[in-house]
mmCIF file of C-alpha atoms and ligand atoms in Angstrom:
data_model
loop_
_atom_site.group_PDB
_atom_site.id
_atom_site.type_symbol
_atom_site.label_atom_id
_atom_site.label_comp_id
_atom_site.label_asym_id
_atom_site.label_seq_id
_atom_site.Cartn_x
_atom_site.Cartn_y
_atom_site.Cartn_z
ATOM 1 C CA MET A 2 3.101 41.175 7.990
ATOM 2 C CA ILE A 3 1.428 43.259 10.648
ATOM 3 C CA GLU A 4 0.923 46.857 9.498
ATOM 4 C CA LYS A 5 2.683 49.643 11.386
ATOM 5 C CA GLU A 6 -0.583 51.508 11.750
ATOM 6 C CA GLY A 7 -3.669 49.473 12.587
ATOM 7 C CA VAL A 8 -6.353 48.835 9.957
ATOM 8 C CA PRO A 9 -9.902 50.092 10.640
ATOM 9 C CA GLN A 10 -12.211 47.418 12.047
ATOM 10 C CA LYS A 11 -14.777 47.723 9.277
ATOM 11 C CA GLU A 12 -12.170 47.005 6.649
ATOM 12 C CA LEU A 13 -10.901 43.977 8.544
ATOM 13 C CA LEU A 14 -14.372 42.571 8.991
ATOM 14 C CA GLU A 15 -14.807 42.709 5.249
ATOM 15 C CA VAL A 16 -11.504 40.919 4.678
ATOM 16 C CA LEU A 17 -12.500 38.246 7.189
ATOM 17 C CA GLU A 18 -15.873 37.740 5.592
ATOM 18 C CA LYS A 19 -14.164 37.127 2.254
ATOM 19 C CA LYS A 20 -11.464 34.822 3.598
ATOM 20 C CA LEU A 21 -13.940 32.758 5.613
ATOM 21 C CA SER A 22 -16.428 32.420 2.791
ATOM 22 C CA LYS A 23 -14.497 29.241 1.864
ATOM 23 C CA ASP A 24 -15.738 27.556 5.041
ATOM 24 C CA TYR A 25 -18.680 25.202 4.977
ATOM 25 C CA GLU A 26 -21.706 26.305 6.963
ATOM 26 C CA TYR A 27 -24.024 24.079 8.925
ATOM 27 C CA TYR A 28 -27.221 25.757 7.838
ATOM 28 C CA LYS A 29 -26.562 24.969 4.176
ATOM 29 C CA GLY A 30 -27.130 21.312 4.968
ATOM 30 C CA ASN A 31 -24.222 19.684 3.156
ATOM 31 C CA ILE A 32 -22.272 18.929 6.355
ATOM 32 C CA LEU A 33 -23.664 15.442 6.856
ATOM 33 C CA GLY A 34 -20.708 13.728 8.526
ATOM 34 C CA SER A 35 -19.944 15.953 11.503
ATOM 35 C CA MET A 36 -20.722 15.556 15.185
ATOM 36 C CA CYS A 37 -20.752 19.308 15.680
ATOM 37 C CA THR A 38 -23.554 21.686 14.823
ATOM 38 C CA SER A 39 -24.547 25.339 14.995
ATOM 39 C CA ALA A 40 -24.301 26.453 18.592
ATOM 40 C CA HIS A 41 -27.672 27.380 20.100
ATOM 41 C CA THR A 42 -28.195 31.158 19.821
ATOM 42 C CA PHE A 43 -28.920 31.625 23.537
ATOM 43 C CA GLY A 44 -25.792 29.671 24.512
ATOM 44 C CA ARG A 45 -23.779 31.741 22.041
ATOM 45 C CA GLU A 46 -25.087 34.976 23.533
ATOM 46 C CA VAL A 47 -24.239 33.915 27.091
ATOM 47 C CA TYR A 48 -20.813 32.652 26.009
ATOM 48 C CA CYS A 49 -19.896 35.980 24.362
ATOM 49 C CA LYS A 50 -20.915 37.854 27.479
ATOM 50 C CA TYR A 51 -18.657 35.772 29.726
ATOM 51 C CA VAL A 52 -15.762 35.112 27.395
ATOM 52 C CA ASN A 53 -13.157 36.443 29.883
ATOM 53 C CA LYS A 54 -13.754 33.805 32.557
ATOM 54 C CA ASN A 55 -10.717 31.587 33.177
ATOM 55 C CA LEU A 56 -11.306 28.399 35.134
ATOM 56 C CA GLY A 57 -7.552 27.728 35.070
ATOM 57 C CA ASP A 58 -7.441 29.982 38.120
ATOM 58 C CA PRO A 59 -10.740 29.140 39.810
ATOM 59 C CA GLY A 60 -9.956 31.131 42.950
ATOM 60 C CA LEU A 61 -10.303 34.288 40.864
ATOM 61 C CA PHE A 62 -13.650 33.162 39.487
ATOM 62 C CA PRO A 63 -15.447 31.498 42.404
ATOM 63 C CA GLY A 64 -18.833 32.248 40.856
ATOM 64 C CA THR A 65 -17.944 30.492 37.608
ATOM 65 C CA SER A 66 -16.380 27.668 39.564
ATOM 66 C CA GLU A 67 -19.545 27.132 41.619
ATOM 67 C CA LEU A 68 -21.603 27.177 38.441
ATOM 68 C CA GLU A 69 -19.366 24.438 37.033
ATOM 69 C CA GLU A 70 -19.892 22.311 40.160
ATOM 70 C CA GLU A 71 -23.629 22.849 39.835
ATOM 71 C CA VAL A 72 -23.862 21.977 36.142
ATOM 72 C CA VAL A 73 -21.599 18.931 36.591
ATOM 73 C CA LYS A 74 -23.830 17.697 39.418
ATOM 74 C CA GLU A 75 -26.941 18.222 37.307
ATOM 75 C CA ILE A 76 -25.451 16.378 34.342
ATOM 76 C CA GLY A 77 -24.410 13.658 36.801
ATOM 77 C CA GLU A 78 -28.058 13.336 37.885
ATOM 78 C CA LEU A 79 -29.109 13.133 34.246
ATOM 79 C CA PHE A 80 -26.695 10.180 34.061
ATOM 80 C CA HIS A 81 -28.284 8.556 37.160
ATOM 81 C CA GLY A 82 -25.474 9.497 39.505
ATOM 82 C CA GLU A 83 -25.461 11.205 42.887
ATOM 83 C CA ASN A 84 -23.017 13.947 43.870
ATOM 84 C CA ILE A 85 -21.048 13.427 40.692
ATOM 85 C CA MET A 86 -17.763 15.336 40.456
ATOM 86 C CA GLY A 87 -15.928 16.334 37.354
ATOM 87 C CA SER A 88 -15.404 19.184 35.025
ATOM 88 C CA PHE A 89 -15.688 20.620 31.551
ATOM 89 C CA THR A 90 -12.827 19.898 29.162
ATOM 90 C CA THR A 91 -11.802 21.026 25.693
ATOM 91 C CA GLY A 92 -13.652 18.027 24.263
ATOM 92 C CA GLY A 93 -14.006 14.266 24.343
ATOM 93 C CA SER A 94 -10.346 13.666 23.577
ATOM 94 C CA GLU A 95 -9.165 15.511 26.666
ATOM 95 C CA ALA A 96 -11.841 13.830 28.806
ATOM 96 C CA ASN A 97 -10.786 10.382 27.574
ATOM 97 C CA LEU A 98 -7.128 11.203 28.158
ATOM 98 C CA ILE A 99 -7.951 12.242 31.721
ATOM 99 C CA ALA A 100 -9.876 8.991 32.301
ATOM 100 C CA VAL A 101 -7.060 6.784 31.001
ATOM 101 C CA ARG A 102 -4.559 8.692 33.136
ATOM 102 C CA ILE A 103 -6.720 8.138 36.237
ATOM 103 C CA ALA A 104 -6.893 4.402 35.471
ATOM 104 C CA LYS A 105 -3.102 4.309 35.343
ATOM 105 C CA GLU A 106 -2.533 6.485 38.418
ATOM 106 C CA LEU A 107 -4.842 4.384 40.573
ATOM 107 C CA ARG A 108 -2.720 1.269 39.944
ATOM 108 C CA PRO A 109 0.906 2.405 40.408
ATOM 109 C CA GLU A 110 1.999 -1.176 41.158
ATOM 110 C CA VAL A 111 1.202 -2.332 37.599
ATOM 111 C CA GLU A 112 4.433 -1.971 35.640
ATOM 112 C CA GLU A 113 2.998 -2.526 32.172
ATOM 113 C CA PRO A 114 -0.512 -1.107 32.353
ATOM 114 C CA GLU A 115 -3.120 -2.091 29.802
ATOM 115 C CA VAL A 116 -6.576 -0.803 28.902
ATOM 116 C CA VAL A 117 -9.214 -3.012 27.258
ATOM 117 C CA LEU A 118 -11.580 -1.360 24.780
ATOM 118 C CA PRO A 119 -13.567 -2.151 21.645
ATOM 119 C CA VAL A 120 -11.904 -1.652 18.278
ATOM 120 C CA SER A 121 -14.699 0.863 17.556
ATOM 121 C CA ALA A 122 -13.488 3.206 20.332
ATOM 122 C CA HIS A 123 -12.415 6.692 19.284
ATOM 123 C CA MET A 124 -8.853 7.599 18.186
ATOM 124 C CA SER A 125 -8.452 9.681 21.324
ATOM 125 C CA PHE A 126 -7.690 6.457 23.233
ATOM 126 C CA ASP A 127 -4.799 5.745 20.854
ATOM 127 C CA LYS A 128 -3.530 9.243 21.546
ATOM 128 C CA ALA A 129 -3.948 8.735 25.308
ATOM 129 C CA ALA A 130 -2.140 5.385 25.204
ATOM 130 C CA ASP A 131 0.708 6.924 23.241
ATOM 131 C CA LEU A 132 1.063 9.850 25.629
ATOM 132 C CA LEU A 133 0.735 7.764 28.800
ATOM 133 C CA GLY A 134 2.785 4.728 27.752
ATOM 134 C CA ILE A 135 -0.157 2.354 28.099
ATOM 135 C CA THR A 136 -0.905 -0.689 25.929
ATOM 136 C CA LEU A 137 -4.370 -0.898 24.400
ATOM 137 C CA ARG A 138 -6.036 -4.297 24.043
ATOM 138 C CA LYS A 139 -8.698 -3.942 21.362
ATOM 139 C CA ALA A 140 -11.683 -6.268 21.254
ATOM 140 C CA ARG A 141 -13.194 -7.258 17.904
ATOM 141 C CA LEU A 142 -16.697 -6.541 16.705
ATOM 142 C CA LEU A 143 -19.137 -9.144 15.407
ATOM 143 C CA SER A 144 -20.429 -8.882 11.850
ATOM 144 C CA ASN A 145 -23.402 -6.813 13.099
ATOM 145 C CA PHE A 146 -20.956 -4.218 14.512
ATOM 146 C CA GLN A 147 -21.771 -5.213 18.110
ATOM 147 C CA LEU A 148 -18.915 -5.931 20.490
ATOM 148 C CA ASP A 149 -17.585 -9.490 20.610
ATOM 149 C CA GLU A 150 -18.043 -9.875 24.378
ATOM 150 C CA ALA A 151 -16.093 -13.116 24.643
ATOM 151 C CA HIS A 152 -13.092 -11.515 22.966
ATOM 152 C CA TYR A 153 -13.326 -8.468 25.274
ATOM 153 C CA ARG A 154 -13.399 -10.761 28.311
ATOM 154 C CA SER A 155 -10.371 -12.701 27.062
ATOM 155 C CA LEU A 156 -8.291 -9.502 26.922
ATOM 156 C CA ILE A 157 -8.689 -8.729 30.635
ATOM 157 C CA ASN A 158 -5.656 -9.783 32.673
ATOM 158 C CA ASP A 159 -3.538 -8.794 35.695
ATOM 159 C CA ASN A 160 -2.117 -5.790 33.832
ATOM 160 C CA THR A 161 -5.566 -4.387 33.050
ATOM 161 C CA VAL A 162 -5.920 -1.049 34.844
ATOM 162 C CA GLY A 163 -8.830 0.232 32.793
ATOM 163 C CA ALA A 164 -11.840 -0.986 30.829
ATOM 164 C CA VAL A 165 -13.536 1.275 28.295
ATOM 165 C CA ALA A 166 -16.973 0.969 26.712
ATOM 166 C CA VAL A 167 -18.633 3.339 24.264
ATOM 167 C CA ALA A 168 -22.150 4.736 24.520
ATOM 168 C CA GLY A 169 -22.568 6.080 21.014
ATOM 169 C CA THR A 170 -19.777 4.826 18.791
ATOM 170 C CA THR A 171 -18.149 7.340 16.466
ATOM 171 C CA SER A 172 -18.937 5.273 13.386
ATOM 172 C CA LEU A 173 -22.506 4.078 14.035
ATOM 173 C CA GLY A 174 -23.774 5.470 17.341
ATOM 174 C CA LEU A 175 -24.089 2.031 18.905
ATOM 175 C CA VAL A 176 -23.889 1.306 22.636
ATOM 176 C CA ASP A 177 -21.586 -1.418 23.980
ATOM 177 C CA PRO A 178 -22.937 -4.008 26.456
ATOM 178 C CA ILE A 179 -21.986 -1.886 29.454
ATOM 179 C CA GLU A 180 -23.804 -3.945 32.113
ATOM 180 C CA GLU A 181 -22.119 -7.106 30.853
ATOM 181 C CA ILE A 182 -18.670 -5.490 30.881
ATOM 182 C CA GLY A 183 -19.444 -4.236 34.386
ATOM 183 C CA LYS A 184 -20.040 -7.831 35.454
ATOM 184 C CA MET A 185 -16.799 -8.964 33.801
ATOM 185 C CA ILE A 186 -14.731 -6.589 35.914
ATOM 186 C CA GLN A 187 -16.800 -6.825 39.093
ATOM 187 C CA ASP A 188 -14.569 -7.209 42.200
ATOM 188 C CA LYS A 189 -11.488 -6.451 40.092
ATOM 189 C CA ASP A 190 -9.440 -3.310 40.661
ATOM 190 C CA ILE A 191 -10.165 -1.974 37.177
ATOM 191 C CA PHE A 192 -11.312 1.579 36.413
ATOM 192 C CA PHE A 193 -14.408 1.476 34.188
ATOM 193 C CA HIS A 194 -14.816 4.413 31.816
ATOM 194 C CA ILE A 195 -17.713 5.087 29.444
ATOM 195 C CA ASP A 196 -17.138 7.226 26.381
ATOM 196 C CA ALA A 197 -20.472 8.925 25.793
ATOM 197 C CA ALA A 198 -18.922 11.953 24.063
ATOM 198 C CA PHE A 199 -21.694 11.738 21.480
ATOM 199 C CA GLY A 200 -24.350 9.654 23.267
ATOM 200 C CA GLY A 201 -24.286 11.583 26.550
ATOM 201 C CA PHE A 202 -26.670 14.217 25.242
ATOM 202 C CA VAL A 203 -28.781 11.852 23.131
ATOM 203 C CA LEU A 204 -29.475 8.771 25.268
ATOM 204 C CA PRO A 205 -31.147 10.570 28.203
ATOM 205 C CA PHE A 206 -33.596 12.181 25.765
ATOM 206 C CA LEU A 207 -34.372 9.250 23.460
ATOM 207 C CA GLU A 208 -38.054 8.471 23.566
ATOM 208 C CA LYS A 209 -38.629 6.177 20.672
ATOM 209 C CA THR A 210 -35.705 4.473 19.089
ATOM 210 C CA GLY A 211 -35.153 3.337 15.548
ATOM 211 C CA GLU A 212 -36.870 0.003 14.818
ATOM 212 C CA GLY A 213 -37.783 -0.209 18.493
ATOM 213 C CA LEU A 214 -34.239 -1.003 19.592
ATOM 214 C CA PRO A 215 -34.134 -0.893 23.388
ATOM 215 C CA VAL A 216 -31.786 1.639 24.997
ATOM 216 C CA PRO A 217 -29.387 -0.409 27.094
ATOM 217 C CA LYS A 218 -28.204 0.776 30.501
ATOM 218 C CA TRP A 219 -25.088 2.820 29.906
ATOM 219 C CA ASP A 220 -24.485 5.347 32.700
ATOM 220 C CA PHE A 221 -23.948 5.523 36.496
ATOM 221 C CA HIS A 222 -26.991 3.258 36.779
ATOM 222 C CA VAL A 223 -24.492 0.465 36.145
ATOM 223 C CA GLU A 224 -22.781 0.245 39.502
ATOM 224 C CA GLN A 225 -19.299 -0.547 38.204
ATOM 225 C CA VAL A 226 -19.136 2.584 36.021
ATOM 226 C CA ASP A 227 -16.501 4.961 37.452
ATOM 227 C CA SER A 228 -16.448 7.770 34.902
ATOM 228 C CA ILE A 229 -18.206 9.120 31.824
ATOM 229 C CA THR A 230 -17.129 11.390 28.976
ATOM 230 C CA ALA A 231 -19.985 13.482 27.546
ATOM 231 C CA ASP A 232 -19.551 16.488 25.278
ATOM 232 C CA PRO A 233 -21.837 19.530 25.311
ATOM 233 C CA HIS A 234 -20.281 20.697 22.000
ATOM 234 C CA LYS A 235 -21.764 17.706 20.171
ATOM 235 C CA MET A 236 -25.463 16.967 20.732
ATOM 236 C CA GLY A 237 -25.574 19.424 23.661
ATOM 237 C CA MET A 238 -25.487 22.191 20.991
ATOM 238 C CA ASN A 239 -23.089 24.216 23.115
ATOM 239 C CA VAL A 240 -20.238 26.367 21.829
ATOM 240 C CA ILE A 241 -16.856 24.803 21.039
ATOM 241 C CA PRO A 242 -14.854 23.921 23.115
ATOM 242 C CA SER A 243 -16.893 21.983 25.619
ATOM 243 C CA GLY A 244 -16.402 18.389 26.586
ATOM 244 C CA GLY A 245 -16.904 16.879 30.000
ATOM 245 C CA ILE A 246 -15.531 14.273 32.366
ATOM 246 C CA PHE A 247 -17.857 13.002 35.093
ATOM 247 C CA LEU A 248 -16.566 10.950 38.046
ATOM 248 C CA ARG A 249 -18.435 8.871 40.587
ATOM 249 C CA ASN A 250 -15.789 8.946 43.294
ATOM 250 C CA GLU A 251 -15.132 12.394 44.704
ATOM 251 C CA GLN A 252 -11.755 11.315 46.104
ATOM 252 C CA ILE A 253 -10.253 10.861 42.653
ATOM 253 C CA ILE A 254 -9.402 14.519 42.160
ATOM 254 C CA GLN A 255 -7.606 14.563 45.533
ATOM 255 C CA LYS A 256 -5.865 11.258 44.788
ATOM 256 C CA THR A 257 -4.773 11.837 41.213
ATOM 257 C CA GLY A 258 -5.080 15.600 40.566
ATOM 258 C CA PHE A 259 -2.312 18.086 39.835
ATOM 259 C CA GLU A 260 -1.672 20.963 42.189
ATOM 260 C CA ILE A 261 -0.447 24.349 41.010
ATOM 261 C CA PRO A 262 0.788 26.150 44.119
ATOM 262 C CA TYR A 263 1.228 29.716 42.848
ATOM 263 C CA LEU A 264 -2.160 30.639 41.366
ATOM 264 C CA ALA A 265 -3.351 34.185 42.022
ATOM 265 C CA GLY A 266 -6.594 32.806 43.376
ATOM 266 C CA GLY A 267 -4.973 30.161 45.629
ATOM 267 C CA ASN A 268 -4.358 26.406 45.505
ATOM 268 C CA PHE A 269 -6.574 24.007 43.594
ATOM 269 C CA LYS A 270 -6.277 20.432 42.464
ATOM 270 C CA HIS A 271 -7.311 19.641 38.943
ATOM 271 C CA LEU A 272 -7.173 16.845 36.387
ATOM 272 C CA HIS A 273 -6.866 18.846 33.200
ATOM 273 C CA ILE A 274 -4.225 18.726 30.535
ATOM 274 C CA VAL A 275 -4.713 22.428 29.842
ATOM 275 C CA GLY A 276 -3.968 25.175 32.355
ATOM 276 C CA THR A 277 -5.901 28.234 31.268
ATOM 277 C CA ARG A 278 -9.404 26.976 30.703
ATOM 278 C CA PRO A 279 -12.458 28.691 29.218
ATOM 279 C CA GLY A 280 -15.245 29.390 31.690
ATOM 280 C CA GLY A 281 -17.556 30.778 28.987
ATOM 281 C CA PRO A 282 -18.723 27.378 27.664
ATOM 282 C CA VAL A 283 -19.497 26.199 31.201
ATOM 283 C CA ILE A 284 -21.662 29.231 31.857
ATOM 284 C CA SER A 285 -23.360 29.001 28.468
ATOM 285 C CA PHE A 286 -24.205 25.332 28.959
ATOM 286 C CA TRP A 287 -25.567 25.961 32.441
ATOM 287 C CA ALA A 288 -27.868 28.563 30.867
ATOM 288 C CA LEU A 289 -28.746 26.386 27.870
ATOM 289 C CA MET A 290 -29.668 23.341 29.971
ATOM 290 C CA HIS A 291 -32.000 25.383 32.141
ATOM 291 C CA HIS A 292 -33.461 27.188 29.138
ATOM 292 C CA LEU A 293 -34.230 24.048 27.124
ATOM 293 C CA GLY A 294 -35.155 21.759 30.012
ATOM 294 C CA MET A 295 -35.768 18.047 29.500
ATOM 295 C CA ASN A 296 -38.545 18.702 27.018
ATOM 296 C CA GLY A 297 -36.468 21.080 24.923
ATOM 297 C CA PHE A 298 -33.711 18.510 24.521
ATOM 298 C CA LYS A 299 -36.242 15.748 23.857
ATOM 299 C CA LYS A 300 -37.769 17.814 21.072
ATOM 300 C CA VAL A 301 -34.388 18.276 19.393
ATOM 301 C CA VAL A 302 -33.483 14.591 19.730
ATOM 302 C CA ASN A 303 -36.913 13.534 18.477
ATOM 303 C CA ARG A 304 -36.521 15.623 15.364
ATOM 304 C CA CYS A 305 -33.048 14.198 14.722
ATOM 305 C CA MET A 306 -34.486 10.685 15.169
ATOM 306 C CA GLU A 307 -37.334 11.389 12.743
ATOM 307 C CA ASN A 308 -34.756 12.449 10.161
ATOM 308 C CA THR A 309 -32.730 9.335 10.957
ATOM 309 C CA GLN A 310 -35.800 7.200 10.352
ATOM 310 C CA TYR A 311 -36.570 8.978 7.096
ATOM 311 C CA LEU A 312 -33.031 8.572 5.756
ATOM 312 C CA SER A 313 -32.865 4.925 6.840
ATOM 313 C CA GLU A 314 -36.126 4.119 5.059
ATOM 314 C CA GLN A 315 -34.897 5.832 1.908
ATOM 315 C CA ILE A 316 -31.579 3.973 1.925
ATOM 316 C CA LYS A 317 -33.409 0.652 2.274
ATOM 317 C CA THR A 318 -35.157 1.321 -1.029
ATOM 318 C CA ILE A 319 -31.929 1.902 -2.996
ATOM 319 C CA GLU A 320 -30.608 -1.195 -4.681
ATOM 320 C CA GLY A 321 -26.854 -1.723 -4.364
ATOM 321 C CA ILE A 322 -26.424 -0.147 -0.940
ATOM 322 C CA ASN A 323 -27.457 -1.216 2.551
ATOM 323 C CA LEU A 324 -27.959 0.239 5.976
ATOM 324 C CA ALA A 325 -24.923 -0.923 7.980
ATOM 325 C CA THR A 326 -27.194 -1.461 10.998
ATOM 326 C CA ASN A 327 -30.518 -0.235 12.330
ATOM 327 C CA PRO A 328 -29.662 3.054 14.038
ATOM 328 C CA LEU A 329 -30.109 3.388 17.792
ATOM 329 C CA MET A 330 -29.214 7.054 17.746
ATOM 330 C CA ASN A 331 -29.086 9.722 15.063
ATOM 331 C CA ILE A 332 -26.228 8.161 13.082
ATOM 332 C CA VAL A 333 -26.734 6.247 9.854
ATOM 333 C CA GLY A 334 -24.128 4.000 8.232
ATOM 334 C CA ILE A 335 -24.252 3.215 4.515
ATOM 335 C CA THR A 336 -22.453 0.200 3.163
ATOM 336 C CA THR A 337 -22.478 -1.587 -0.178
ATOM 337 C CA HIS A 338 -24.692 -4.567 -0.821
ATOM 338 C CA ASP A 339 -21.937 -6.936 -1.915
ATOM 339 C CA GLY A 340 -19.053 -5.662 0.208
ATOM 340 C CA GLN A 341 -17.559 -3.529 -2.568
ATOM 341 C CA SER A 342 -15.452 -0.625 -1.211
ATOM 342 C CA ILE A 343 -17.398 2.528 -0.293
ATOM 343 C CA CYS A 344 -14.468 4.739 -1.341
ATOM 344 C CA GLU A 345 -15.785 5.508 -4.829
ATOM 345 C CA LEU A 346 -19.239 6.230 -3.476
ATOM 346 C CA ASP A 347 -17.771 8.621 -0.933
ATOM 347 C CA LYS A 348 -15.614 10.297 -3.592
ATOM 348 C CA GLU A 349 -18.521 10.821 -5.995
ATOM 349 C CA LEU A 350 -20.792 12.194 -3.286
ATOM 350 C CA ARG A 351 -18.033 14.500 -2.086
ATOM 351 C CA MET A 352 -17.728 15.815 -5.646
ATOM 352 C CA GLN A 353 -21.405 16.725 -5.368
ATOM 353 C CA ASN A 354 -20.426 18.701 -2.251
ATOM 354 C CA TRP A 355 -21.769 16.269 0.352
ATOM 355 C CA MET A 356 -19.384 16.242 3.323
ATOM 356 C CA LEU A 357 -19.631 12.742 4.759
ATOM 357 C CA GLY A 358 -17.658 10.580 7.185
ATOM 358 C CA LYS A 359 -15.718 7.710 5.635
ATOM 359 C CA PHE A 360 -14.823 4.697 7.790
ATOM 360 C CA GLU A 361 -12.670 2.464 5.631
ATOM 361 C CA ASP A 362 -12.003 -0.097 8.391
ATOM 362 C CA PHE A 363 -15.724 -0.830 8.614
ATOM 363 C CA ASN A 364 -16.388 -0.062 4.936
ATOM 364 C CA LEU A 365 -19.102 2.448 5.694
ATOM 365 C CA ILE A 366 -20.097 6.023 5.093
ATOM 366 C CA ARG A 367 -21.371 7.828 8.176
ATOM 367 C CA ILE A 368 -24.132 10.383 8.266
ATOM 368 C CA VAL A 369 -24.742 12.139 11.564
ATOM 369 C CA LEU A 370 -28.254 13.574 11.676
ATOM 370 C CA MET A 371 -27.345 16.649 13.695
ATOM 371 C CA PRO A 372 -29.915 19.337 14.528
ATOM 372 C CA HIS A 373 -28.834 21.519 11.586
ATOM 373 C CA ILE A 374 -30.010 18.913 9.053
ATOM 374 C CA THR A 375 -33.548 19.122 7.710
ATOM 375 C CA LYS A 376 -35.705 16.788 5.664
ATOM 376 C CA ILE A 377 -35.278 19.086 2.655
ATOM 377 C CA HIS A 378 -31.496 18.644 2.812
ATOM 378 C CA LEU A 379 -31.961 14.903 3.155
ATOM 379 C CA SER A 380 -34.289 14.499 0.209
ATOM 380 C CA LYS A 381 -31.763 16.389 -1.936
ATOM 381 C CA PHE A 382 -29.025 14.088 -0.665
ATOM 382 C CA VAL A 383 -31.092 10.975 -1.349
ATOM 383 C CA GLY A 384 -31.659 12.172 -4.926
ATOM 384 C CA ASP A 385 -27.910 12.519 -5.482
ATOM 385 C CA LEU A 386 -27.223 9.226 -3.695
ATOM 386 C CA LYS A 387 -29.575 7.362 -6.038
ATOM 387 C CA LYS A 388 -27.889 8.868 -9.082
ATOM 388 C CA VAL A 389 -24.375 8.074 -7.874
ATOM 389 C CA VAL A 390 -25.240 4.487 -6.913
ATOM 390 C CA LYS A 391 -26.680 3.986 -10.404
ATOM 391 C CA LYS A 392 -23.673 5.557 -12.072
ATOM 392 C CA LEU A 393 -21.254 3.345 -10.125
ATOM 393 C CA GLU A 394 -23.392 0.262 -10.849
ATOM 394 C CA LEU A 395 -23.138 -0.853 -7.228
HETATM 395 N N1 0PR B 10 -15.320 9.981 21.729
HETATM 396 C C1 0PR B 10 -16.173 9.749 20.708
HETATM 397 C C2 0PR B 10 -17.115 8.589 20.780
HETATM 398 C C3 0PR B 10 -16.163 10.601 19.609
HETATM 399 O O1 0PR B 10 -16.973 10.342 18.573
HETATM 400 C C4 0PR B 10 -15.276 11.707 19.602
HETATM 401 C C5 0PR B 10 -15.213 12.676 18.458
HETATM 402 C C6 0PR B 10 -14.423 11.902 20.702
HETATM 403 C C7 0PR B 10 -14.471 11.012 21.747
HETATM 404 C C8 0PR B 10 -13.449 13.045 20.746
HETATM 405 O O2 0PR B 10 -14.096 14.248 20.890
HETATM 406 P P1 0PR B 10 -13.426 15.644 20.530
HETATM 407 O O3 0PR B 10 -13.333 15.708 19.047
HETATM 408 O O4 0PR B 10 -14.354 16.619 21.136
HETATM 409 O O5 0PR B 10 -12.093 15.655 21.181
HETATM 410 N N2 0PR B 10 -15.905 12.368 17.366
HETATM 411 C C9 0PR B 10 -16.003 13.134 16.171
HETATM 412 C C10 0PR B 10 -15.520 12.241 15.055
HETATM 413 O O6 0PR B 10 -14.389 11.763 15.107
HETATM 414 C C11 0PR B 10 -15.251 14.440 16.164
HETATM 415 C C12 0PR B 10 -15.645 15.274 15.009
HETATM 416 C C13 0PR B 10 -16.478 16.369 15.195
HETATM 417 C C14 0PR B 10 -15.211 15.021 13.731
HETATM 418 C C15 0PR B 10 -16.844 17.157 14.151
HETATM 419 C C16 0PR B 10 -15.603 15.800 12.645
HETATM 420 C C17 0PR B 10 -16.404 16.879 12.878
HETATM 421 O O7 0PR B 10 -16.770 17.672 11.826
HETATM 422 O O8 0PR B 10 -16.286 11.997 14.175
#
């Protein structure tokens, strides 16, 4: 119940501190299975300063709106595109939903639209398909977790309005064969979307990759690619919420956008699901990108990759468990040596307060080596992992 007379701020802050003490905290190092991390302090500062900006009515905030255009264009260049359009979103799910909707809108003549995607694609595509009345055709993976290209090709037909590939899979951080898929749909009227929600702010900064795996072409470099999802609130270290949708063709917003005619700031077309839209994360990421520069991001990614390498090497020495695959990015998958379920392993480690990702379909535990994780946290984890594997006699 809300009190009749307000409670003093100091008192409330104390209550909040107590109530929120249940939450896990990134800096403690036991959040090992998340794609989010502590927001960069400079970004946080800028965000707080500009928290009132609403891009849902861009005519009232032309400065913020111009900044969004600028940062989108710059990210587009990072992804080897020219004059890229697009916008920030609430996250990867909204960006993917927007992309699937565009694919459908561009082909109104197709009565039963379908989208082809790998089975490793994120749940947000299932949500999008459900909301938009689209059928998903899911391509299998091979035993090494790479896409079965022949199966993907076989799912493309006259009803295919969209093709999706992932640059940084949710489970293992792998990149689909994007050039090859591009060739498959060449000269077909199929919208090609890349989900780089995670990989978008890793791949451009990867210098040396795990086990020397080459970084495949994944972005606007591939001429068939029409759009990309990339989320600043994952490896971009920006505040939540900040995802992004990036589009090659500037006409798409005019062709498929929604128009709200009564806005205080005047008419605008937009692609978003939300109306009122935070401008703060756009401004904070503009500032963060320019503050860190290429080298700043490379440094962060390098450190995450060093930790990835360290953890991978350690896992290789533990009998009973295996690396699911050599990591390309800062995600490590642990599986059992003989195919035994990872559920018990996950449960035991969780009891030791390690918050991991569990992917039952692929029988693997996921560790995302985000910037908040240090080698000290990892060596503690490895110690517990060894004990648990022994206890379970894996
Ligand atoms: N695309 C990919 C490839 C993703 O991995 C994700 C989220 C999305 C799209 C959707 O992004 P939003 O969550 O921003 O809408 N992947 C994370 C995951 O499922 C989301 C997450 C983040 C989960 C932090 C847990 C967590 O603690 O693992």
